[in-house]
XYZ file of N, CA, C and O in Angstrom:
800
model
N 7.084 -4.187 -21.971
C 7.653 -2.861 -22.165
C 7.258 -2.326 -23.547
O 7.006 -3.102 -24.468
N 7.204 -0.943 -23.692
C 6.933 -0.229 -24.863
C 8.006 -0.679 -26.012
O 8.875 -1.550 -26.043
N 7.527 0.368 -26.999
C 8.499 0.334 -28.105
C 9.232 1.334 -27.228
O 8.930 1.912 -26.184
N 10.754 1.337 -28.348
C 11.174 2.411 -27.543
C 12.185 3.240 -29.598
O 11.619 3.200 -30.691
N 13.299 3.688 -29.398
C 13.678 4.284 -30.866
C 15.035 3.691 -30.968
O 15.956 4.324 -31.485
N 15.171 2.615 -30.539
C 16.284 1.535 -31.087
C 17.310 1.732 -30.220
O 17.184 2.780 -29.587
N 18.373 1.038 -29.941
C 19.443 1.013 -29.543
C 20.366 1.807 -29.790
O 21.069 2.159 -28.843
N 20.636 2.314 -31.099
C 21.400 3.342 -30.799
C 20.886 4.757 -31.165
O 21.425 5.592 -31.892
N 19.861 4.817 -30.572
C 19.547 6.470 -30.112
C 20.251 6.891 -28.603
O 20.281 6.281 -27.535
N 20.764 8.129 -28.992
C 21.773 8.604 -27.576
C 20.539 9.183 -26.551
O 19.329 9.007 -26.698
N 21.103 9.787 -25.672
C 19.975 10.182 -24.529
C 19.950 11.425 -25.061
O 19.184 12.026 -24.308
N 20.303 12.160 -25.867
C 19.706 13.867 -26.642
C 18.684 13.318 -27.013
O 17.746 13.468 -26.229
N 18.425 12.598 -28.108
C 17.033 12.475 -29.199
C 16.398 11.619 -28.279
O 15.187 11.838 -28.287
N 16.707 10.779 -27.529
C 15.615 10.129 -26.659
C 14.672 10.837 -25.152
O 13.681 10.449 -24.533
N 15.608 12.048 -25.018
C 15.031 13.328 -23.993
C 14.056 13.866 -25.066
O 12.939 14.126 -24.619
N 14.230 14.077 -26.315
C 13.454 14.714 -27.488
C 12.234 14.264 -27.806
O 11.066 14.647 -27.733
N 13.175 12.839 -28.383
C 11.263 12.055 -28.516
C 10.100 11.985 -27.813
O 8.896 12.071 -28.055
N 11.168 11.710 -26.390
C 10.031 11.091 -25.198
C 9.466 12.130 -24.762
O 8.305 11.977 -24.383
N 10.103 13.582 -24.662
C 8.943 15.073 -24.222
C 8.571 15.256 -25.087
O 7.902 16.290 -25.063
N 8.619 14.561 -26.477
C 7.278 14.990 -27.391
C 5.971 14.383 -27.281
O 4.875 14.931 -27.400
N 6.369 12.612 -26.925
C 5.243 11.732 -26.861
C 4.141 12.243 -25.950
O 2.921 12.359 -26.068
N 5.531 12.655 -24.453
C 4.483 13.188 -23.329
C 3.732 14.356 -23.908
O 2.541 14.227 -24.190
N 4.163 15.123 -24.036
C 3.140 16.012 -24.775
C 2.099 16.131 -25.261
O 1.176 16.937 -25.142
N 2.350 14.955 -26.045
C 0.790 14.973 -26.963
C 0.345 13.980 -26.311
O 0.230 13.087 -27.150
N -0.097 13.449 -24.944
C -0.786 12.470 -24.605
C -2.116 13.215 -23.974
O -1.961 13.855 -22.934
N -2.882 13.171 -24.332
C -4.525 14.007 -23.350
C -4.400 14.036 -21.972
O -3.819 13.163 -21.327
N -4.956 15.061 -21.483
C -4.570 14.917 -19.922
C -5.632 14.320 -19.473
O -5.894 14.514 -18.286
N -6.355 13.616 -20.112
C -7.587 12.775 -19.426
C -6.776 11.313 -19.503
O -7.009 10.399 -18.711
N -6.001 11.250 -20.348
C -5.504 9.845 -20.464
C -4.352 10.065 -19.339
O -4.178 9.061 -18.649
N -3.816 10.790 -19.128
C -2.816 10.919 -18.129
C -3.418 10.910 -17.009
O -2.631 10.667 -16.095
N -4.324 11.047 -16.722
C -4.972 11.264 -14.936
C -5.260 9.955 -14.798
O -4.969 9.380 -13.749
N -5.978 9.186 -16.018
C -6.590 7.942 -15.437
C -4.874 6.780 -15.258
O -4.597 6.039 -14.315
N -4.245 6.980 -16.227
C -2.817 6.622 -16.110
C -2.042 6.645 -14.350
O -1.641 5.876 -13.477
N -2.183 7.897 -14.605
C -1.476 8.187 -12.877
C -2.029 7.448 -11.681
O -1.381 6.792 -10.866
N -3.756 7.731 -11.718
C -4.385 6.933 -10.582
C -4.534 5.588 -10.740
O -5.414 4.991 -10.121
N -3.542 4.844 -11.739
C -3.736 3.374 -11.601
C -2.260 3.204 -10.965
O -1.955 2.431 -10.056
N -1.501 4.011 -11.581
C 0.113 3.948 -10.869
C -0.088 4.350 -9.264
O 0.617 3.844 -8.391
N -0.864 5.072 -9.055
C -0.873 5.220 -7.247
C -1.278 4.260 -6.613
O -0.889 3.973 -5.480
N -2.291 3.508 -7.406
C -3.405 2.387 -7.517
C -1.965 1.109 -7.134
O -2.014 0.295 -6.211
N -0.913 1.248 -8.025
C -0.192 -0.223 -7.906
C 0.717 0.131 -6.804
O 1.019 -0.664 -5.914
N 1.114 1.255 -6.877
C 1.561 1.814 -5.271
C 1.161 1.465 -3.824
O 1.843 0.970 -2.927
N 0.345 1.713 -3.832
C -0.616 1.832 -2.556
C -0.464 0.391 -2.499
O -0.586 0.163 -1.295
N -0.271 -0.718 -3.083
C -0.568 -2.275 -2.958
C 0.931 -3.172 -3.018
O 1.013 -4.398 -3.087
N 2.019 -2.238 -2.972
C 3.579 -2.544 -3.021
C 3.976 -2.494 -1.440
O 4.066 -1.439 -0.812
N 4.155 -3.541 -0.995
C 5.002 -3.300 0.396
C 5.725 -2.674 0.929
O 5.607 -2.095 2.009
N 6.901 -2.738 -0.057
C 8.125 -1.606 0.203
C 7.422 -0.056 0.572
O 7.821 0.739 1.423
N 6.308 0.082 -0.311
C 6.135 1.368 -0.343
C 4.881 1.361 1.120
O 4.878 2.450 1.695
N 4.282 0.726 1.488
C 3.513 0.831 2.207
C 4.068 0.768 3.914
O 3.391 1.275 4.808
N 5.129 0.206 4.127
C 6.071 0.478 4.573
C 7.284 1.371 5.129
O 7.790 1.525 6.241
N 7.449 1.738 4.219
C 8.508 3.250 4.275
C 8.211 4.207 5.725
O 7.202 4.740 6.186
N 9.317 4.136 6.062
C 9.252 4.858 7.260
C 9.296 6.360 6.653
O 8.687 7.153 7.371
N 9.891 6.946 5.465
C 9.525 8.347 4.741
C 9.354 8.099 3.444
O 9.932 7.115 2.983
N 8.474 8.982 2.512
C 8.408 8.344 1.293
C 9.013 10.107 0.406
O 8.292 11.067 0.137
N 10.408 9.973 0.181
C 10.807 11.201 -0.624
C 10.250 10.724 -2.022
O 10.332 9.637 -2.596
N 9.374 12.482 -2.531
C 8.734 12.225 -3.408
C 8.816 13.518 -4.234
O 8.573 14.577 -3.656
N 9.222 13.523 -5.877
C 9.126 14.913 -6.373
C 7.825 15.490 -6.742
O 6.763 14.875 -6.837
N 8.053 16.881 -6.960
C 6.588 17.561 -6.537
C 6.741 17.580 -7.924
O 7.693 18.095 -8.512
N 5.524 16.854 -8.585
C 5.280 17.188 -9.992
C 4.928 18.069 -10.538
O 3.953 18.694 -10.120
N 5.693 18.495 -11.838
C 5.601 19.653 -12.701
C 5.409 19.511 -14.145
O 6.219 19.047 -14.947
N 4.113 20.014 -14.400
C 3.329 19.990 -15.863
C 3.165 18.729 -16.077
O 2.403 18.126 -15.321
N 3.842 18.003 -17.169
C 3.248 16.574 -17.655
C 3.412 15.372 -17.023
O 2.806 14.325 -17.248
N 4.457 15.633 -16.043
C 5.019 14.710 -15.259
C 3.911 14.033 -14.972
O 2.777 14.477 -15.155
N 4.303 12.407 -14.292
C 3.548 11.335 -13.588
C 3.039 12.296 -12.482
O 3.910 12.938 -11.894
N 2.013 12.444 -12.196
C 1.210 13.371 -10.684
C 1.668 12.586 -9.581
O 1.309 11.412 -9.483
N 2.541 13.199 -8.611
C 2.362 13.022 -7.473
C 1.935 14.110 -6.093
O 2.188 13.871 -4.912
N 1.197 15.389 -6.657
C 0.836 16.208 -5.889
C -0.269 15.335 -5.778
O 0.146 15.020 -4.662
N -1.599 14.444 -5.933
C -2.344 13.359 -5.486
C -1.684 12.760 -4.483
O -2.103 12.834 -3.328
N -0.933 12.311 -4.704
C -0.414 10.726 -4.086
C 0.697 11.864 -2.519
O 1.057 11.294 -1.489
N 0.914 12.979 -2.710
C 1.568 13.433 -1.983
C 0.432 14.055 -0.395
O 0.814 14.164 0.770
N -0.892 14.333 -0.933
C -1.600 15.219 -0.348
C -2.049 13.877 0.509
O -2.150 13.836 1.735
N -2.293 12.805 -0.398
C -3.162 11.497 0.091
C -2.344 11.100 1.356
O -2.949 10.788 2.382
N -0.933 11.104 1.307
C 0.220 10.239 2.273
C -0.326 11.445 3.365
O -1.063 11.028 4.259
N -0.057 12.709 3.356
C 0.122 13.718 4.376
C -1.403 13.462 5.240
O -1.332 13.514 6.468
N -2.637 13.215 4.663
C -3.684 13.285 5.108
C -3.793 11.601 5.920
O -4.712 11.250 6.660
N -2.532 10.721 5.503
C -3.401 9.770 5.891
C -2.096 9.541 7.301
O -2.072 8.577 8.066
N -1.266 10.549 7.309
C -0.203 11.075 8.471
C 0.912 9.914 8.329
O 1.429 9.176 9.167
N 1.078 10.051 6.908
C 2.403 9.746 6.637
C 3.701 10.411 6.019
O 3.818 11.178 5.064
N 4.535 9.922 6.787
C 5.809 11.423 7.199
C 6.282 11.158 4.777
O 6.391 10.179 4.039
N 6.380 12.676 4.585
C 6.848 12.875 3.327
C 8.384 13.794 3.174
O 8.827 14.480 4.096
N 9.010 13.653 1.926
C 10.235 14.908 2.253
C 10.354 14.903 0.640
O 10.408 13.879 -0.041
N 10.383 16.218 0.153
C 10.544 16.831 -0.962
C 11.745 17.275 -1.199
O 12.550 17.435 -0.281
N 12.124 17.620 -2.871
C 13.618 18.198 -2.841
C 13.690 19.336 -3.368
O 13.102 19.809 -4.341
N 14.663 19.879 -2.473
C 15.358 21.136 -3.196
C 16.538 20.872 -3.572
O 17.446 20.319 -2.952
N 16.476 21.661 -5.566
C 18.136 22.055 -5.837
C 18.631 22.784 -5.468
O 18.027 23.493 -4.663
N 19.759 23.046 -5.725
C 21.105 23.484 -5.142
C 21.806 23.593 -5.857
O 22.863 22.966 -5.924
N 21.245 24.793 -6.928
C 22.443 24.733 -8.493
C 23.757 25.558 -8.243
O 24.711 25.701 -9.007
N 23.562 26.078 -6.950
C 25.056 26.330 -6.493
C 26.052 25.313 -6.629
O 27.117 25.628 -7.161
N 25.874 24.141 -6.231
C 26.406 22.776 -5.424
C 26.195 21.598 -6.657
O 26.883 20.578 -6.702
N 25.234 21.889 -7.542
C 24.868 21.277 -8.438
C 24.667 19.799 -7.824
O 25.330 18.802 -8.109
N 23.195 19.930 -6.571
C 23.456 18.979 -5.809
C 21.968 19.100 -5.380
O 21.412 20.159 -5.673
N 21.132 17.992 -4.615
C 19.532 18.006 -4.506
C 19.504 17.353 -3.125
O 19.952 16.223 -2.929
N 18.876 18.226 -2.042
C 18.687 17.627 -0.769
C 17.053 17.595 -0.083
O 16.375 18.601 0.125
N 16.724 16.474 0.139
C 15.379 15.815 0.089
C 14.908 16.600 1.956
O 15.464 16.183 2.972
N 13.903 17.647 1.976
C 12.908 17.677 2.970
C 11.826 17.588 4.190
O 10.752 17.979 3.732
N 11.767 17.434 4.776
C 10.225 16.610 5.226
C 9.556 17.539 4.985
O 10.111 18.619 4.779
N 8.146 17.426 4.931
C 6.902 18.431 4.791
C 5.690 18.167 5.538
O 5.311 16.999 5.620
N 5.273 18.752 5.888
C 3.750 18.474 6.092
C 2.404 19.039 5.526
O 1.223 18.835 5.805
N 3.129 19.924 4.513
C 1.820 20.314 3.935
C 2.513 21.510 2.857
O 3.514 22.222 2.932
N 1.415 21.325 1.816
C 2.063 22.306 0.198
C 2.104 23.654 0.690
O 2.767 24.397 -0.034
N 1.741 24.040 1.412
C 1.627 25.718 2.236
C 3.462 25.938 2.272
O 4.050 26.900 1.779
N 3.962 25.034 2.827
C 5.379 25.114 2.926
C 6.216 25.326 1.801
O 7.445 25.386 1.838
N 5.604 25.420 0.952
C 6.564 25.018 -0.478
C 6.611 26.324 -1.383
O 5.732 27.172 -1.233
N 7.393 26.461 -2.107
C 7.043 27.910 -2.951
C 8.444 27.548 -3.996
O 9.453 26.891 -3.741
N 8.054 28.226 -5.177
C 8.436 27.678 -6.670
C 10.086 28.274 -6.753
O 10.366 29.473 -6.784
N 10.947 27.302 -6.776
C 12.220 27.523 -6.742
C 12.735 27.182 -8.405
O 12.073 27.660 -9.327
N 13.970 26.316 -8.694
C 14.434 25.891 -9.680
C 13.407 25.475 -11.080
O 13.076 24.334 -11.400
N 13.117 26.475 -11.622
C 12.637 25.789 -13.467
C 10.945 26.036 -12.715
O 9.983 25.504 -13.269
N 10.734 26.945 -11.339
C 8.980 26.915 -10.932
C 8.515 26.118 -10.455
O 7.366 26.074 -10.015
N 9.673 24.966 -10.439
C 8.804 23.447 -9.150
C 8.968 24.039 -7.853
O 9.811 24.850 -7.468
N 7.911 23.432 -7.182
C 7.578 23.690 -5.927
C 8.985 23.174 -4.531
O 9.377 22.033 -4.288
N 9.350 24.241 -3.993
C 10.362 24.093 -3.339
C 10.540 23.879 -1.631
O 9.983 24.906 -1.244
N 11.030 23.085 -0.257
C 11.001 23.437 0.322
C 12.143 24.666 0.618
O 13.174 24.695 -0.053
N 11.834 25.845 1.852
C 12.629 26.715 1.845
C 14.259 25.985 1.754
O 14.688 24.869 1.464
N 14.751 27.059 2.100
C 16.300 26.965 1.989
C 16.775 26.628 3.537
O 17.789 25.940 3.667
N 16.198 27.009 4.506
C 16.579 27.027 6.224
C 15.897 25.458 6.449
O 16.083 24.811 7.480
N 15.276 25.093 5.572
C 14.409 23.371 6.254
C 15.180 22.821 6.091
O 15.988 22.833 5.162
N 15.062 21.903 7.406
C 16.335 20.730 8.116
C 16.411 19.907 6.755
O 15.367 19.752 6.121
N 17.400 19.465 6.362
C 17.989 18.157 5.012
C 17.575 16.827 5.871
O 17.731 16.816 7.092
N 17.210 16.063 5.388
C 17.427 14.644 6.260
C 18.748 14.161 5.619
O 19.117 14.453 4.482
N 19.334 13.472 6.402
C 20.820 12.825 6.355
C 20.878 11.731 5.994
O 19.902 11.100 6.399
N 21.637 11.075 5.336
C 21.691 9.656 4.736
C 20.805 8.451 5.903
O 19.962 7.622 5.559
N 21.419 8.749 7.568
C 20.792 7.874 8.261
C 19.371 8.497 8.186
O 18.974 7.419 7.744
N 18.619 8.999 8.204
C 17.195 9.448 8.132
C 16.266 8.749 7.244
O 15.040 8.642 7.263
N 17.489 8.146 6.191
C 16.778 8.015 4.919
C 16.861 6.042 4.789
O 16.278 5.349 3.955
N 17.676 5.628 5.790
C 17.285 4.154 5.942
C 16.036 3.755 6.057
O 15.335 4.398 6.839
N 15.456 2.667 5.363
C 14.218 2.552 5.089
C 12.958 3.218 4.586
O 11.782 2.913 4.786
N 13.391 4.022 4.015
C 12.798 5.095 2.870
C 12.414 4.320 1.864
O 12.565 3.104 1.740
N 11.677 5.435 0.825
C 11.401 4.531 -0.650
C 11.486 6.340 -1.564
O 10.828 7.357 -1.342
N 12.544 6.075 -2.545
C 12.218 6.996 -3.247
C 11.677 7.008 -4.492
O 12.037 6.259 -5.400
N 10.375 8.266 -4.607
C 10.036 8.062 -6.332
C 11.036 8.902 -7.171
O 11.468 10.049 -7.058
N 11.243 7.871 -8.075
C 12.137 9.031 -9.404
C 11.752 9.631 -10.637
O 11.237 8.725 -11.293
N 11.739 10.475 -11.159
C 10.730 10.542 -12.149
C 11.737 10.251 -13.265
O 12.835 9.805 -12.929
N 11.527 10.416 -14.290
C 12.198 10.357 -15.693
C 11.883 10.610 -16.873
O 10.995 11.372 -16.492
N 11.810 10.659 -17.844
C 11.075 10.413 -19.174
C 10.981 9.159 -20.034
O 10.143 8.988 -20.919
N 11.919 8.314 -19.684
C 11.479 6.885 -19.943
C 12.892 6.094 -19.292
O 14.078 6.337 -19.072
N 11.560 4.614 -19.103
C 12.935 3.638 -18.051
C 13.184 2.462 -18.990
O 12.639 2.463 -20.094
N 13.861 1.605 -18.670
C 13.689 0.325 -19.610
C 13.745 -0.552 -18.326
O 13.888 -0.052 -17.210
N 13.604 -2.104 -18.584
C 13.616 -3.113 -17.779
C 14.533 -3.158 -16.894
O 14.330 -3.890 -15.925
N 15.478 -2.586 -16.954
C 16.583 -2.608 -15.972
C 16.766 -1.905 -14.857
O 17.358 -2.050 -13.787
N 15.978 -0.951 -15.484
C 16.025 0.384 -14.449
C 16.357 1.629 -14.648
O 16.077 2.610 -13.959
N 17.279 1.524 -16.116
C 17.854 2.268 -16.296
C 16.611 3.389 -17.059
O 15.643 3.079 -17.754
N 17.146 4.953 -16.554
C 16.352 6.047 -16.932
C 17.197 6.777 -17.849
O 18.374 6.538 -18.118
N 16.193 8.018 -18.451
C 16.942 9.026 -19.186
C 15.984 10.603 -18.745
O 14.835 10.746 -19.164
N 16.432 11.304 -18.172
C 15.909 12.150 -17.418
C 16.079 13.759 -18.170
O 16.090 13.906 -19.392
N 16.193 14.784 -17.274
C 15.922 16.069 -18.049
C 17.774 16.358 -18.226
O 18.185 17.517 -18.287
N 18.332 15.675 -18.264
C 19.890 15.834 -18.388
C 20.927 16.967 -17.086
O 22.010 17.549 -17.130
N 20.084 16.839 -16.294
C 20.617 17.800 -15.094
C 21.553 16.790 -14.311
O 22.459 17.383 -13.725
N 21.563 15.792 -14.196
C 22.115 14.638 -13.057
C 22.186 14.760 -11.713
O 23.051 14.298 -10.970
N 20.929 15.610 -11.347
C 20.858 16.270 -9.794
C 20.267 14.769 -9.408
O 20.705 14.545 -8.280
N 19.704 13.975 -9.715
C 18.851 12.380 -8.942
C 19.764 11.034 -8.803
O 19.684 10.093 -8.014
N 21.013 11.415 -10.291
C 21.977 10.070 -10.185
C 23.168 10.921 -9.091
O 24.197 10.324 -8.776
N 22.922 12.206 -8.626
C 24.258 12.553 -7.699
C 23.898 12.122 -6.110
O 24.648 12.090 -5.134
N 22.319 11.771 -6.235
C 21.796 11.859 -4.821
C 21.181 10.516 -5.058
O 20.010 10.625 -4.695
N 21.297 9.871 -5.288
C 20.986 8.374 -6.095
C 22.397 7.591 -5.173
O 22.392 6.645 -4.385
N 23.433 8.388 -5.643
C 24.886 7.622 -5.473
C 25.114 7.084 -4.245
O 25.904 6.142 -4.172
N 24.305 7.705 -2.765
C 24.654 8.077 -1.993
C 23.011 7.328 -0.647
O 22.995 6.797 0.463
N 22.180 7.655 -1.447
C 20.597 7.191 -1.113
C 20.799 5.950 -0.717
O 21.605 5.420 -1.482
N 20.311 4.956 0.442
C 20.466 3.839 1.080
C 19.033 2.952 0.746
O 18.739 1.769 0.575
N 18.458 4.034 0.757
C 16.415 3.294 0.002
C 16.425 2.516 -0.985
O 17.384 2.063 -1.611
N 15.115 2.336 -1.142
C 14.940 1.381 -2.222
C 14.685 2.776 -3.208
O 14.499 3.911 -2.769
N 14.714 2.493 -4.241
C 14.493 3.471 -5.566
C 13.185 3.103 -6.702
O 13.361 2.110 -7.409
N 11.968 3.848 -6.862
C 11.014 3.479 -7.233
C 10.851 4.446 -8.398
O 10.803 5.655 -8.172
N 10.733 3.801 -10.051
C 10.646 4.735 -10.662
C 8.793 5.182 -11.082
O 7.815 4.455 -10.910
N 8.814 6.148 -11.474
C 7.182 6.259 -11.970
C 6.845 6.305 -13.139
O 7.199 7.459 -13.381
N 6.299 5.820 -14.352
C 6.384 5.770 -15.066
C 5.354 5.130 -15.978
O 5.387 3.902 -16.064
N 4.260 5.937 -16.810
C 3.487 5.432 -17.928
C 3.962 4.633 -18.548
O 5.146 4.302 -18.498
N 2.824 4.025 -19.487
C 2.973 2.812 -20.245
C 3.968 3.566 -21.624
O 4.650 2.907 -22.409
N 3.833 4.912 -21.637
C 4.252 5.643 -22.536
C 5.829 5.623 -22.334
O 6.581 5.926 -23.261
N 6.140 5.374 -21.494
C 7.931 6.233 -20.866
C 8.287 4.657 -20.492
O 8.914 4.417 -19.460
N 7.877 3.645 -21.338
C 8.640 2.531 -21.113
C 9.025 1.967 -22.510
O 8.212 1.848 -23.426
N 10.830 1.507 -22.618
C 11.366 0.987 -23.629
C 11.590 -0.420 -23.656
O 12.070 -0.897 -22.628
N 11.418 -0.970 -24.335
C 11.736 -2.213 -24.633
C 13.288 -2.852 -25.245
O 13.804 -3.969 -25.293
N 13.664 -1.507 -25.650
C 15.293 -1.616 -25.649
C 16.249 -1.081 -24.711
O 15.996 -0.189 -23.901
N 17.489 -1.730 -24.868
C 18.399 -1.010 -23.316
C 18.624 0.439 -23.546
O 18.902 1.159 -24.505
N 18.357 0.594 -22.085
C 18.389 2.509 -22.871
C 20.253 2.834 -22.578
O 20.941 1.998 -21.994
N 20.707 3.879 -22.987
C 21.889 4.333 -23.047
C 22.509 4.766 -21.413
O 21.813 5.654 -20.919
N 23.692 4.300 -20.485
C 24.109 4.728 -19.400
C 25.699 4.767 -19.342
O 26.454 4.099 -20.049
N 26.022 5.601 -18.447
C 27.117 5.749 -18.073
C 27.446 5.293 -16.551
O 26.704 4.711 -15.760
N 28.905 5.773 -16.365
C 29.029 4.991 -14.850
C 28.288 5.577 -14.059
O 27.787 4.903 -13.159
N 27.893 7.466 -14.174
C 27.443 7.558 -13.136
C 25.721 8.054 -12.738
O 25.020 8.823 -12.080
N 25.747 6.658 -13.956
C 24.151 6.773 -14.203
C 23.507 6.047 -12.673
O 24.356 5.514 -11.958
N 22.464 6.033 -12.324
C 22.429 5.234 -11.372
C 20.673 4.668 -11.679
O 19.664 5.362 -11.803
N 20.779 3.634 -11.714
C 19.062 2.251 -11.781
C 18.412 2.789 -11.335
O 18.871 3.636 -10.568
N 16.933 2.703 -11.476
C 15.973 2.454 -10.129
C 16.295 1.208 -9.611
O 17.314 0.625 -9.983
N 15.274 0.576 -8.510
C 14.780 -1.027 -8.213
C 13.829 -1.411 -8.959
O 13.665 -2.558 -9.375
N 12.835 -0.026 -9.266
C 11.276 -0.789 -9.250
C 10.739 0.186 -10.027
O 11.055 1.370 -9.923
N 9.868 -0.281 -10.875
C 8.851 0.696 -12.551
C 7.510 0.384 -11.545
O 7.058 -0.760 -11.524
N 6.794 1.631 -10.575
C 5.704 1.281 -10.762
C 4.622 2.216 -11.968
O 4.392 3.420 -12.088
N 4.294 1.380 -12.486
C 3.467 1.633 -13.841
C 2.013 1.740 -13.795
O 1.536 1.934 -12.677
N 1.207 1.652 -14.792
C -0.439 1.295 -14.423
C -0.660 0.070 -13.818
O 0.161 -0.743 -14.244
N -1.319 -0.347 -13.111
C -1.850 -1.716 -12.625
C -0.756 -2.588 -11.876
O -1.215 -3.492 -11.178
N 0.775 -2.435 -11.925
C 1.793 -3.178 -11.690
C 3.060 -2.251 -11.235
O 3.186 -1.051 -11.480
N 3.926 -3.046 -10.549
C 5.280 -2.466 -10.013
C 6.499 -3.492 -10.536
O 6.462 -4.557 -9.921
N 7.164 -3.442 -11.155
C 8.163 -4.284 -11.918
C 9.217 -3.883 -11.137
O 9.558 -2.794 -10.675
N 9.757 -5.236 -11.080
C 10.920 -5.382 -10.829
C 12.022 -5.375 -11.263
O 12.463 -6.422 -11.736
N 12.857 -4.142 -11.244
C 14.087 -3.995 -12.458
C 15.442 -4.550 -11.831
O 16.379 -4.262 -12.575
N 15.926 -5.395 -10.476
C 16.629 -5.674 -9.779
C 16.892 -7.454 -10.813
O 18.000 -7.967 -10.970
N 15.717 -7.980 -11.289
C 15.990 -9.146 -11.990
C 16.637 -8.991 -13.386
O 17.372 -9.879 -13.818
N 16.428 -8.112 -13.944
C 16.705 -7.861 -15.234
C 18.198 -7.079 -15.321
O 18.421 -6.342 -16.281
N 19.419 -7.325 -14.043
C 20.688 -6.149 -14.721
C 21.664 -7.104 -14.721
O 22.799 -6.828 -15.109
């Protein structure tokens, strides 16, 4: 695991630091980054597996999964995207079959409409979800854009939980949580998928 800014940095300055790091990372170093993380993906069972793979539609610096999203659809594997619900202050995951469907809702990420069927908790047995974050530590534990729309639908999610995550957005110290923080299972990273289920 990375360095990370010590133990007692709260999740304000650690949302701070870590969208600065991302920031200044080259987007040539980020592409080759991403396609080794799809790279350790594509070679994870769980994930190869998945009867649906809910996946967020990446926006700006984020880990890319508009790649890894186009790749599943082409290779006719069922996907489901999320829409918020800042009414409800609440996030309900999609199916899709293709980015044509999608159009820029909450903060300009790509949205399915508002009338597309939700899949239901049973839908979502044997799923794998990616989570994004801004950095995880060994445990699982994340620190995200401070919305808590992923630990409300996290609470409730029956899947396995897969986070995504550069060599950059990993700490080596415990990061900061509350009760209704909620783990991933699994850091897949460049070259590897870690297991954060051993480490809590």
């Amino acid at each position: 695991m990375a360095s990370s800014y010590g133990t007692d940095a709260d999740k304000s300055s650690l949302r701070s630091n870590y969208l600065a790091v991302r920031g200044t990372l080259p987007q040539a170093n980020r592409a080759t980054a991403d396609a080794r993380i799809r790279e350790a993906l594509s070679g994870f069972e769980l994930f190869e597996r998945a009867r649906v793979v809910l996946a967020y539609v990446s926006f700006g610096p984020e880990v890319d999964t508009r790649t890894l999203i186009g790749g599943l659809l082409a290779e006719g594997r069922r996907v489901a995207v999320p829409r918020v619900e800042r009414a409800w202050h609440k996030m309900s995951f999609s199916e899709i079959a293709s980015f044509d469907e999608l159009s820029p809702g909450t903060m300009g990420i790509l949205e399915p409409p508002a009338d597309t069927p939700k899949l239901t908790v049973p839908d979502m047995v044997r799923t794998v979800c990616l989570v994004p974050g801004l950095v995880f530590d060994g445990a699982g534990r994340r620190v995200g854009y401070g919305g808590g729309y992923y630990d409300r639908f996290l609470a409730f999610y029956p899947g396995e939980k897969i986070g995504l995550a550069r060599a950059t957005m990993l700490s080596s110290n415990p990061l900061p949580a509350d009760a209704l923080d909620v783990p991933v299972d699994f850091i897949a990273t460049e070259g590897s998928v870690w297991n954060c289920r051993a480490y809590r």
